[in-house]
Amino acid sequence: MARKYFGTDGIRGRVGEGNITPEFVLRLGWAVGKVLAKKPGDKVLIGKDTRISGYMFESALEAGLVAAGVDVRLLGPMPTPAIAYLTRTMKANAGIVISASHNPFNDNGIKFFSGSGCKLPDEVELAIEAQLEEPMSTLDSAHLGKVSRINDAPGRYIEFCKRAMPIGCSLDGLSIVVDCAHGATYQVGPQTLKELDARVITMGASPDGLNINKNVGSTAPDALQKRVVEEGADLGIAFDGDGDRVVFVDHRGEVVDGDELLFIIAQHELLKSGAVSGVVGTLMSNLGFELALKELEIPFARAKVGDRYVKELMESRGWTLGGENSGHIICSDITTTGDGIIAALKVLYAMVDSGHSLADLKSGMRKFPQIMQNVRVKPGSNIMESDELQRAVTSVEAELGGKGRVLLRPSGTEPVIRVMVEGECADTVSRLCAGLSQKVESLVA
């Protein structure tokens, strides 16, 4: 069944528009409470990133859940993966995250975790959507939910993250610039690394409700690249606004993206254990990543873009490592969802254990030039079915001669077609991507 409200990662949009209003979120909280909590004492956790609108939506969710008779535990600003972890370990019925991830401050969203710390199954999302169509009611006062705040949530999560490193493993001697995107990791990210003895230089850690992801974080690493070189640091780490993505910068100021980080983790696990069951990437994963894993005889499979699809394919294959080139990395041997801090610690352990620099560790993978352009289309456009567009794609593929890839896909979060071309020659890739994007634009005009 088609979803009316839920997208590929919860519900997201511009604050005050569509479903991102306090009125809708109030009803959403009530619907979630009716579907997920069935008896007195059932509880739901609520966490958020640092957007100014988070206060408003936190209150709305809280009121809706309480009206449905559900107890609420407030976590405050915490990374999305922390909420997944705490939902599981505190035996809550669900965890709710108020965040628009890497989007600017004037967007926000609501996403959910089940009691097991995983994304909600399709059938549960559909049940919540059905409940939203029912008239909202409030229980008798004697049966309303209760609300309390979990004050030690950051400490619990930091201790969990530190366990990703082997006992006795220290980051002493490493100088790390940490960019928190003025987002949810601004406390726990630097503190975790400090407690593991790293020398930490923090940036992007002064949230004011309006500056989340603004010229900082994993989607805007320029400032981090400059800072790493200026400080003479060993590396830099950039999280996104809600902490489920991470990219690195090596000591030369070069960005190390999600594909390269996955390669480093897989390569190290192969060295330590002698075998890696396999790695899941996406349709956007660099061809060089696939070829590098093939050289190591590590199986590789591509999922549709989106962490839920990566996780589904990992589970179906019985593999424990997967992710996206954006830096959304899932290490299911440790946790249930993409976690920027956990992934960062896996990479740091590879560095410390091997004695090699980040630049050395990524050198086993040669990235192919890859360019992506977004072409705006009308919502509901069926341009992907155009025969003329398919002929244009076939022509580009023929010119690449089997030594590259072409991918056109509609975005799951905005009305755009993403046009990606990848190949051996950067100039050729740039020319072909520009030409194909122009073809898309001409067809939607």
Short mmCIF file of C-alpha atoms in Angstrom, two decimals:
data_model
loop_
_atom_site.label_atom_id
_atom_site.label_comp_id
_atom_site.label_asym_id
_atom_site.label_seq_id
_atom_site.Cartn_x
_atom_site.Cartn_y
_atom_site.Cartn_z
CA MET A 1 0.00 0.00 0.00
CA ALA A 2 1.14 3.53 -0.77
CA ARG A 3 2.03 5.68 2.22
CA LYS A 4 0.28 9.01 2.67
CA TYR A 5 2.58 10.50 5.30
CA PHE A 6 5.73 8.39 5.70
CA GLY A 7 8.66 8.71 3.31
CA THR A 8 11.79 6.58 3.11
CA ASP A 9 12.99 7.94 6.47
CA GLY A 10 9.98 9.01 8.50
CA ILE A 11 8.15 12.28 7.88
CA ARG A 12 10.16 15.33 6.85
CA GLY A 13 9.59 18.80 5.39
CA ARG A 14 9.68 22.53 5.96
CA VAL A 15 8.51 23.68 9.37
CA GLY A 16 4.98 25.08 9.26
CA GLU A 17 4.13 23.48 5.92
CA GLY A 18 2.37 20.23 5.01
CA ASN A 19 2.60 17.76 7.86
CA ILE A 20 5.43 19.52 9.70
CA THR A 21 3.09 21.48 11.95
CA PRO A 22 2.35 21.21 15.68
CA GLU A 23 -1.25 20.24 14.92
CA PHE A 24 -0.25 17.25 12.81
CA VAL A 25 2.56 16.18 15.14
CA LEU A 26 0.14 16.25 18.09
CA ARG A 27 -2.14 13.80 16.25
CA LEU A 28 0.89 11.78 15.15
CA GLY A 29 1.99 11.33 18.77
CA TRP A 30 -1.51 10.18 19.68
CA ALA A 31 -1.65 7.74 16.74
CA VAL A 32 1.76 6.28 17.60
CA GLY A 33 0.65 5.82 21.20
CA LYS A 34 -2.53 4.03 20.15
CA VAL A 35 -0.67 1.68 17.79
CA LEU A 36 2.53 0.91 19.70
CA ALA A 37 1.52 1.00 23.37
CA LYS A 38 -1.27 -1.27 24.59
CA LYS A 39 -1.10 -1.35 28.41
CA PRO A 40 -0.48 1.01 31.35
CA GLY A 41 3.20 1.72 31.88
CA ASP A 42 4.16 1.35 28.23
CA LYS A 43 6.67 4.04 27.34
CA VAL A 44 8.10 5.91 24.38
CA LEU A 45 11.40 7.82 24.27
CA ILE A 46 11.71 11.19 22.52
CA GLY A 47 15.03 12.67 21.43
CA LYS A 48 15.87 15.52 19.08
CA ASP A 49 18.63 17.41 17.35
CA THR A 50 19.37 21.10 17.99
CA ARG A 51 16.84 22.84 15.69
CA ILE A 52 14.81 25.59 17.30
CA SER A 53 11.58 23.92 16.16
CA GLY A 54 12.49 20.79 18.12
CA TYR A 55 11.07 22.29 21.32
CA MET A 56 7.70 22.84 19.64
CA PHE A 57 7.47 19.35 18.16
CA GLU A 58 8.73 17.71 21.34
CA SER A 59 5.85 19.31 23.26
CA ALA A 60 3.33 18.31 20.59
CA LEU A 61 4.46 14.68 20.52
CA GLU A 62 4.51 14.57 24.30
CA ALA A 63 0.93 15.83 24.52
CA GLY A 64 -0.34 13.37 21.91
CA LEU A 65 1.34 10.39 23.52
CA VAL A 66 0.13 11.33 27.00
CA ALA A 67 -3.43 11.72 25.67
CA ALA A 68 -3.19 8.12 24.41
CA GLY A 69 -2.09 6.92 27.86
CA VAL A 70 1.59 6.44 27.08
CA ASP A 71 4.43 7.33 29.45
CA VAL A 72 7.09 9.55 27.85
CA ARG A 73 10.81 9.75 28.58
CA LEU A 74 12.55 12.87 27.26
CA LEU A 75 16.19 12.53 26.21
CA GLY A 76 16.87 16.07 24.95
CA PRO A 77 19.43 16.69 22.17
CA MET A 78 20.93 13.31 21.31
CA PRO A 79 22.18 11.62 18.12
CA THR A 80 19.64 9.55 16.25
CA PRO A 81 21.57 6.29 16.84
CA ALA A 82 21.70 7.06 20.57
CA ILE A 83 17.91 7.09 20.63
CA ALA A 84 17.86 3.72 18.85
CA TYR A 85 20.27 2.31 21.43
CA LEU A 86 18.42 3.72 24.45
CA THR A 87 15.05 2.58 23.12
CA ARG A 88 16.35 -0.96 23.05
CA THR A 89 18.22 -0.97 26.36
CA MET A 90 15.50 0.86 28.30
CA LYS A 91 12.91 -1.59 26.93
CA ALA A 92 10.70 1.14 25.52
CA ASN A 93 7.91 0.41 23.06
CA ALA A 94 9.33 2.91 20.60
CA GLY A 95 11.81 5.74 20.18
CA ILE A 96 10.97 8.96 18.36
CA VAL A 97 13.59 11.25 16.81
CA ILE A 98 12.80 14.88 15.97
CA SER A 99 15.32 15.72 13.27
CA ALA A 100 15.78 16.57 9.61
CA SER A 101 19.28 15.08 9.62
CA HIS A 102 21.56 17.01 7.23
CA ASN A 103 18.87 19.49 6.13
CA PRO A 104 18.94 23.20 7.11
CA PHE A 105 17.35 24.47 10.33
CA ASN A 106 14.02 25.47 8.76
CA ASP A 107 13.27 21.83 7.96
CA ASN A 108 12.38 19.22 10.53
CA GLY A 109 11.07 15.69 10.65
CA ILE A 110 9.91 12.80 12.78
CA LYS A 111 11.33 9.29 12.53
CA PHE A 112 10.80 6.21 14.61
CA PHE A 113 12.52 3.18 16.06
CA SER A 114 10.81 0.04 17.24
CA GLY A 115 11.45 -1.46 20.66
CA SER A 116 14.33 -3.44 19.14
CA GLY A 117 16.08 -0.23 18.04
CA CYS A 118 15.34 -0.76 14.34
CA LYS A 119 13.31 1.27 11.86
CA LEU A 120 9.58 0.57 12.03
CA PRO A 121 8.34 -2.22 9.74
CA ASP A 122 6.09 -1.20 6.85
CA GLU A 123 3.01 -2.71 8.45
CA VAL A 124 3.45 -0.61 11.60
CA GLU A 125 3.89 2.60 9.59
CA LEU A 126 0.70 1.76 7.69
CA ALA A 127 -1.14 1.09 10.97
CA ILE A 128 -0.05 4.53 12.26
CA GLU A 129 -1.27 6.13 9.03
CA ALA A 130 -4.63 4.39 9.41
CA GLN A 131 -4.89 5.57 13.02
CA LEU A 132 -4.22 9.15 11.90
CA GLU A 133 -7.47 9.02 9.93
CA GLU A 134 -9.45 8.36 13.12
CA PRO A 135 -10.78 11.19 15.32
CA MET A 136 -8.40 11.98 18.17
CA SER A 137 -9.64 11.29 21.68
CA THR A 138 -8.19 11.78 25.15
CA LEU A 139 -8.29 9.17 27.88
CA ASP A 140 -9.76 9.83 31.29
CA SER A 141 -7.35 11.79 33.48
CA ALA A 142 -6.65 8.75 35.67
CA HIS A 143 -5.25 6.91 32.65
CA LEU A 144 -3.14 9.65 31.05
CA GLY A 145 0.56 9.01 30.49
CA LYS A 146 3.29 10.51 32.64
CA VAL A 147 6.42 12.38 31.53
CA SER A 148 9.96 12.37 32.94
CA ARG A 149 13.42 13.32 31.71
CA ILE A 150 16.38 10.92 31.44
CA ASN A 151 19.22 13.10 32.70
CA ASP A 152 22.00 10.52 32.30
CA ALA A 153 21.21 9.69 28.65
CA PRO A 154 24.47 11.20 27.26
CA GLY A 155 26.61 9.24 29.72
CA ARG A 156 24.85 5.96 28.93
CA TYR A 157 25.43 6.42 25.22
CA ILE A 158 29.08 7.47 25.61
CA GLU A 159 29.81 4.31 27.56
CA PHE A 160 28.13 2.23 24.86
CA CYS A 161 30.19 3.88 22.13
CA LYS A 162 33.46 3.36 23.99
CA ARG A 163 32.78 -0.38 24.05
CA ALA A 164 33.24 -0.36 20.26
CA MET A 165 36.97 -0.14 20.99
CA PRO A 166 38.75 -3.20 22.41
CA ILE A 167 39.60 -3.04 26.10
CA GLY A 168 42.90 -1.25 26.58
CA CYS A 169 42.86 0.38 23.14
CA SER A 170 43.67 4.07 23.46
CA LEU A 171 43.63 7.00 21.05
CA ASP A 172 46.47 8.62 22.94
CA GLY A 173 48.76 10.45 20.55
CA LEU A 174 46.08 11.15 17.95
CA SER A 175 45.15 14.77 17.29
CA ILE A 176 41.58 14.94 15.94
CA VAL A 177 39.50 17.90 14.79
CA VAL A 178 35.83 17.08 15.38
CA ASP A 179 33.10 18.97 13.50
CA CYS A 180 29.71 18.42 15.14
CA ALA A 181 27.65 20.42 12.59
CA HIS A 182 26.19 22.42 15.50
CA GLY A 183 24.01 19.36 15.84
CA ALA A 184 23.12 16.46 18.08
CA THR A 185 26.69 15.17 18.59
CA TYR A 186 27.99 18.47 19.98
CA GLN A 187 28.39 16.99 23.47
CA VAL A 188 28.76 13.22 23.12
CA GLY A 189 30.99 13.18 20.02
CA PRO A 190 33.98 15.11 21.42
CA GLN A 191 33.50 13.65 24.90
CA THR A 192 33.65 10.05 23.66
CA LEU A 193 36.98 10.70 21.92
CA LYS A 194 38.38 12.59 24.93
CA GLU A 195 37.55 9.69 27.22
CA LEU A 196 39.53 7.46 24.85
CA ASP A 197 42.54 9.78 25.34
CA ALA A 198 42.54 11.55 21.97
CA ARG A 199 43.56 15.19 21.73
CA VAL A 200 40.32 16.76 20.50
CA ILE A 201 39.91 20.10 18.76
CA THR A 202 36.20 20.87 18.50
CA MET A 203 34.34 22.95 15.93
CA GLY A 204 30.68 23.23 14.98
CA ALA A 205 29.74 22.64 18.61
CA SER A 206 27.88 25.85 19.50
CA PRO A 207 24.27 25.23 18.44
CA ASP A 208 21.87 28.16 18.61
CA GLY A 209 18.85 26.50 17.04
CA LEU A 210 19.46 28.17 13.68
CA ASN A 211 22.98 27.14 12.67
CA ILE A 212 22.68 23.34 12.41
CA ASN A 213 24.54 22.11 9.29
CA LYS A 214 25.27 25.70 8.23
CA ASN A 215 28.62 25.59 6.41
CA VAL A 216 29.78 22.78 8.72
CA GLY A 217 29.33 19.06 9.17
CA SER A 218 29.58 16.07 6.87
CA THR A 219 27.75 17.79 4.01
CA ALA A 220 30.01 20.87 4.12
CA PRO A 221 33.53 19.64 5.02
CA ASP A 222 35.46 22.63 3.58
CA ALA A 223 35.92 24.29 6.96
CA LEU A 224 37.10 21.02 8.51
CA GLN A 225 39.59 20.44 5.71
CA LYS A 226 41.11 23.86 6.32
CA ARG A 227 41.16 23.44 10.10
CA VAL A 228 42.88 20.04 9.99
CA VAL A 229 45.74 21.47 7.92
CA GLU A 230 46.00 24.61 10.07
CA GLU A 231 46.16 22.59 13.29
CA GLY A 232 48.56 20.01 11.88
CA ALA A 233 46.09 17.38 13.12
CA ASP A 234 46.25 13.69 12.27
CA LEU A 235 42.71 13.74 10.92
CA GLY A 236 39.29 15.35 11.11
CA ILE A 237 35.86 13.84 11.73
CA ALA A 238 32.62 15.49 10.58
CA PHE A 239 29.17 14.36 11.70
CA ASP A 240 25.88 15.49 10.24
CA GLY A 241 23.14 17.24 12.20
CA ASP A 242 21.68 14.13 13.81
CA GLY A 243 24.86 12.08 14.08
CA ASP A 244 24.00 9.08 11.92
CA ARG A 245 26.51 10.05 9.20
CA VAL A 246 30.24 10.67 9.29
CA VAL A 247 33.00 11.61 6.88
CA PHE A 248 36.71 11.98 7.64
CA VAL A 249 39.46 14.31 6.49
CA ASP A 250 43.03 12.98 6.37
CA HIS A 251 46.11 14.88 7.52
CA ARG A 252 46.54 16.36 4.02
CA GLY A 253 43.08 17.89 4.13
CA GLU A 254 41.51 15.39 1.71
CA VAL A 255 37.97 14.16 2.35
CA VAL A 256 37.50 10.45 3.04
CA ASP A 257 33.89 9.57 2.24
CA GLY A 258 31.60 6.74 3.28
CA ASP A 259 32.77 4.33 0.59
CA GLU A 260 36.39 4.78 1.64
CA LEU A 261 35.54 4.45 5.33
CA LEU A 262 33.66 1.21 4.63
CA PHE A 263 36.67 -0.05 2.68
CA ILE A 264 39.00 0.74 5.62
CA ILE A 265 36.71 -1.02 8.10
CA ALA A 266 36.29 -4.08 5.86
CA GLN A 267 40.01 -4.26 5.09
CA HIS A 268 40.87 -4.14 8.81
CA GLU A 269 38.27 -6.74 9.75
CA LEU A 270 39.70 -9.02 7.05
CA LEU A 271 43.16 -8.54 8.51
CA LYS A 272 41.98 -9.29 12.06
CA SER A 273 39.61 -12.19 11.44
CA GLY A 274 40.72 -13.57 8.09
CA ALA A 275 37.26 -13.26 6.58
CA VAL A 276 34.49 -10.73 5.94
CA SER A 277 31.13 -12.21 5.03
CA GLY A 278 30.28 -9.31 2.73
CA VAL A 279 29.56 -5.59 2.45
CA VAL A 280 26.36 -3.89 1.30
CA GLY A 281 26.58 -0.61 -0.58
CA THR A 282 24.00 1.24 -2.64
CA LEU A 283 23.38 2.16 -6.25
CA MET A 284 25.46 5.29 -5.53
CA SER A 285 28.50 3.43 -4.15
CA ASN A 286 31.62 4.19 -6.16
CA LEU A 287 32.70 1.59 -8.70
CA GLY A 288 36.22 1.84 -7.30
CA PHE A 289 34.88 0.65 -3.93
CA GLU A 290 33.31 -2.40 -5.54
CA LEU A 291 36.52 -3.24 -7.41
CA ALA A 292 38.67 -2.77 -4.29
CA LEU A 293 36.51 -5.22 -2.34
CA LYS A 294 36.69 -7.65 -5.24
CA GLU A 295 40.49 -7.46 -5.06
CA LEU A 296 40.24 -8.48 -1.38
CA GLU A 297 37.77 -11.25 -2.31
CA ILE A 298 35.06 -9.65 -0.15
CA PRO A 299 31.52 -10.10 -1.54
CA PHE A 300 29.65 -6.90 -2.39
CA ALA A 301 25.99 -6.15 -3.11
CA ARG A 302 24.12 -2.96 -3.97
CA ALA A 303 20.86 -1.92 -2.30
CA LYS A 304 18.53 0.90 -3.24
CA VAL A 305 19.57 4.26 -1.81
CA GLY A 306 18.42 4.61 1.79
CA ASP A 307 19.64 3.13 5.05
CA ARG A 308 16.52 0.98 5.51
CA TYR A 309 17.27 -0.78 2.22
CA VAL A 310 20.91 -1.26 3.15
CA LYS A 311 19.86 -2.79 6.46
CA GLU A 312 17.29 -5.06 4.80
CA LEU A 313 19.87 -6.43 2.35
CA MET A 314 22.43 -6.88 5.14
CA GLU A 315 19.91 -8.93 7.09
CA SER A 316 18.89 -11.04 4.10
CA ARG A 317 22.55 -11.85 3.33
CA GLY A 318 23.55 -12.31 6.96
CA TRP A 319 26.23 -9.61 6.62
CA THR A 320 27.19 -7.14 9.36
CA LEU A 321 28.67 -4.21 7.43
CA GLY A 322 27.05 -1.82 4.99
CA GLY A 323 26.41 1.80 4.21
CA GLU A 324 26.29 4.71 1.81
CA ASN A 325 28.92 7.00 0.33
CA SER A 326 27.28 9.84 2.26
CA GLY A 327 28.80 8.35 5.40
CA HIS A 328 25.76 6.53 6.71
CA ILE A 329 27.47 3.35 7.92
CA ILE A 330 25.82 0.41 9.70
CA CYS A 331 27.96 -1.89 11.85
CA SER A 332 25.32 -4.39 12.94
CA ASP A 333 27.80 -6.39 14.98
CA ILE A 334 27.62 -3.48 17.42
CA THR A 335 24.39 -1.57 16.87
CA THR A 336 21.11 -1.65 14.97
CA THR A 337 21.30 1.46 12.80
CA GLY A 338 23.71 3.85 11.11
CA ASP A 339 25.89 5.47 13.76
CA GLY A 340 28.50 8.13 13.00
CA ILE A 341 30.40 7.75 16.27
CA ILE A 342 30.52 3.94 16.12
CA ALA A 343 31.73 4.03 12.50
CA ALA A 344 34.34 6.63 13.40
CA LEU A 345 35.66 4.47 16.23
CA LYS A 346 35.91 1.47 13.89
CA VAL A 347 38.10 3.53 11.55
CA LEU A 348 40.18 4.93 14.40
CA TYR A 349 40.76 1.42 15.71
CA ALA A 350 42.03 0.40 12.27
CA MET A 351 44.49 3.29 12.37
CA VAL A 352 45.72 2.60 15.89
CA ASP A 353 45.91 -1.16 15.42
CA SER A 354 47.77 -0.99 12.10
CA GLY A 355 49.95 2.01 12.91
CA HIS A 356 49.05 3.51 9.52
CA SER A 357 47.71 6.95 8.73
CA LEU A 358 44.24 7.46 7.35
CA ALA A 359 45.73 8.38 3.98
CA ASP A 360 47.69 5.12 3.90
CA LEU A 361 44.66 3.01 4.82
CA LYS A 362 42.46 4.43 2.06
CA SER A 363 45.18 4.07 -0.60
CA GLY A 364 44.08 0.52 -1.42
CA MET A 365 40.96 1.91 -3.04
CA ARG A 366 40.98 4.08 -6.17
CA LYS A 367 37.83 6.12 -6.53
CA PHE A 368 36.39 6.56 -10.00
CA PRO A 369 35.35 10.11 -10.92
CA GLN A 370 31.65 10.36 -10.11
CA ILE A 371 29.42 13.36 -10.74
CA MET A 372 25.80 13.80 -9.73
CA GLN A 373 23.44 16.62 -10.66
CA ASN A 374 19.89 17.21 -9.43
CA VAL A 375 17.23 18.21 -11.96
CA ARG A 376 14.02 19.56 -10.47
CA VAL A 377 10.78 18.01 -11.75
CA LYS A 378 7.11 18.35 -10.95
CA PRO A 379 5.88 16.08 -8.11
CA GLY A 380 4.54 12.85 -9.58
CA SER A 381 6.40 13.29 -12.86
CA ASN A 382 6.66 10.11 -14.97
CA ILE A 383 9.74 11.24 -16.89
CA MET A 384 11.59 8.06 -15.94
CA GLU A 385 9.29 6.18 -18.34
CA SER A 386 10.34 8.34 -21.31
CA ASP A 387 11.70 6.35 -24.25
CA GLU A 388 13.74 9.37 -25.33
CA LEU A 389 15.41 9.52 -21.94
CA GLN A 390 16.20 5.80 -22.02
CA ARG A 391 17.83 6.21 -25.44
CA ALA A 392 19.97 9.03 -24.03
CA VAL A 393 21.07 6.79 -21.14
CA THR A 394 21.94 3.98 -23.55
CA SER A 395 24.05 6.39 -25.60
CA VAL A 396 26.02 7.52 -22.53
CA GLU A 397 26.57 3.92 -21.44
CA ALA A 398 27.89 3.07 -24.90
CA GLU A 399 30.42 5.91 -24.72
CA LEU A 400 31.62 4.70 -21.32
CA GLY A 401 32.34 1.37 -22.97
CA GLY A 402 31.69 -0.83 -19.97
CA LYS A 403 34.13 1.14 -17.81
CA GLY A 404 31.62 3.23 -15.90
CA ARG A 405 28.03 3.53 -14.75
CA VAL A 406 24.96 5.69 -15.34
CA LEU A 407 22.21 6.06 -12.76
CA LEU A 408 19.02 8.10 -12.88
CA ARG A 409 16.75 7.95 -9.87
CA PRO A 410 13.97 10.05 -8.37
CA SER A 411 14.77 11.42 -4.92
CA GLY A 412 12.75 10.01 -2.06
CA THR A 413 12.74 13.33 -0.18
CA GLU A 414 12.33 16.09 -2.80
CA PRO A 415 10.96 16.53 -6.37
CA VAL A 416 14.23 16.02 -8.24
CA ILE A 417 15.81 13.45 -10.53
CA ARG A 418 19.36 12.61 -9.51
CA VAL A 419 21.58 12.13 -12.56
CA MET A 420 24.84 10.27 -11.83
CA VAL A 421 27.63 9.35 -14.23
CA GLU A 422 30.79 7.52 -13.22
CA GLY A 423 33.83 6.50 -15.23
CA GLU A 424 37.60 6.47 -15.56
CA CYS A 425 38.08 9.97 -17.04
CA ALA A 426 36.87 12.98 -15.03
CA ASP A 427 36.44 15.21 -18.10
CA THR A 428 34.39 12.59 -19.91
CA VAL A 429 32.24 11.97 -16.85
CA SER A 430 31.60 15.70 -16.40
CA ARG A 431 30.64 16.16 -20.05
CA LEU A 432 28.33 13.15 -20.11
CA CYS A 433 26.61 14.05 -16.85
CA ALA A 434 26.01 17.62 -18.04
CA GLY A 435 24.58 16.39 -21.33
CA LEU A 436 22.29 13.86 -19.68
CA SER A 437 21.09 16.46 -17.15
CA GLN A 438 20.27 18.82 -20.00
CA LYS A 439 18.26 16.05 -21.66
CA VAL A 440 16.24 15.56 -18.46
CA GLU A 441 15.67 19.32 -18.19
CA SER A 442 14.46 19.51 -21.80
CA LEU A 443 11.98 16.72 -21.22
CA VAL A 444 10.48 18.27 -18.09
CA ALA A 445 10.29 21.78 -19.53
#
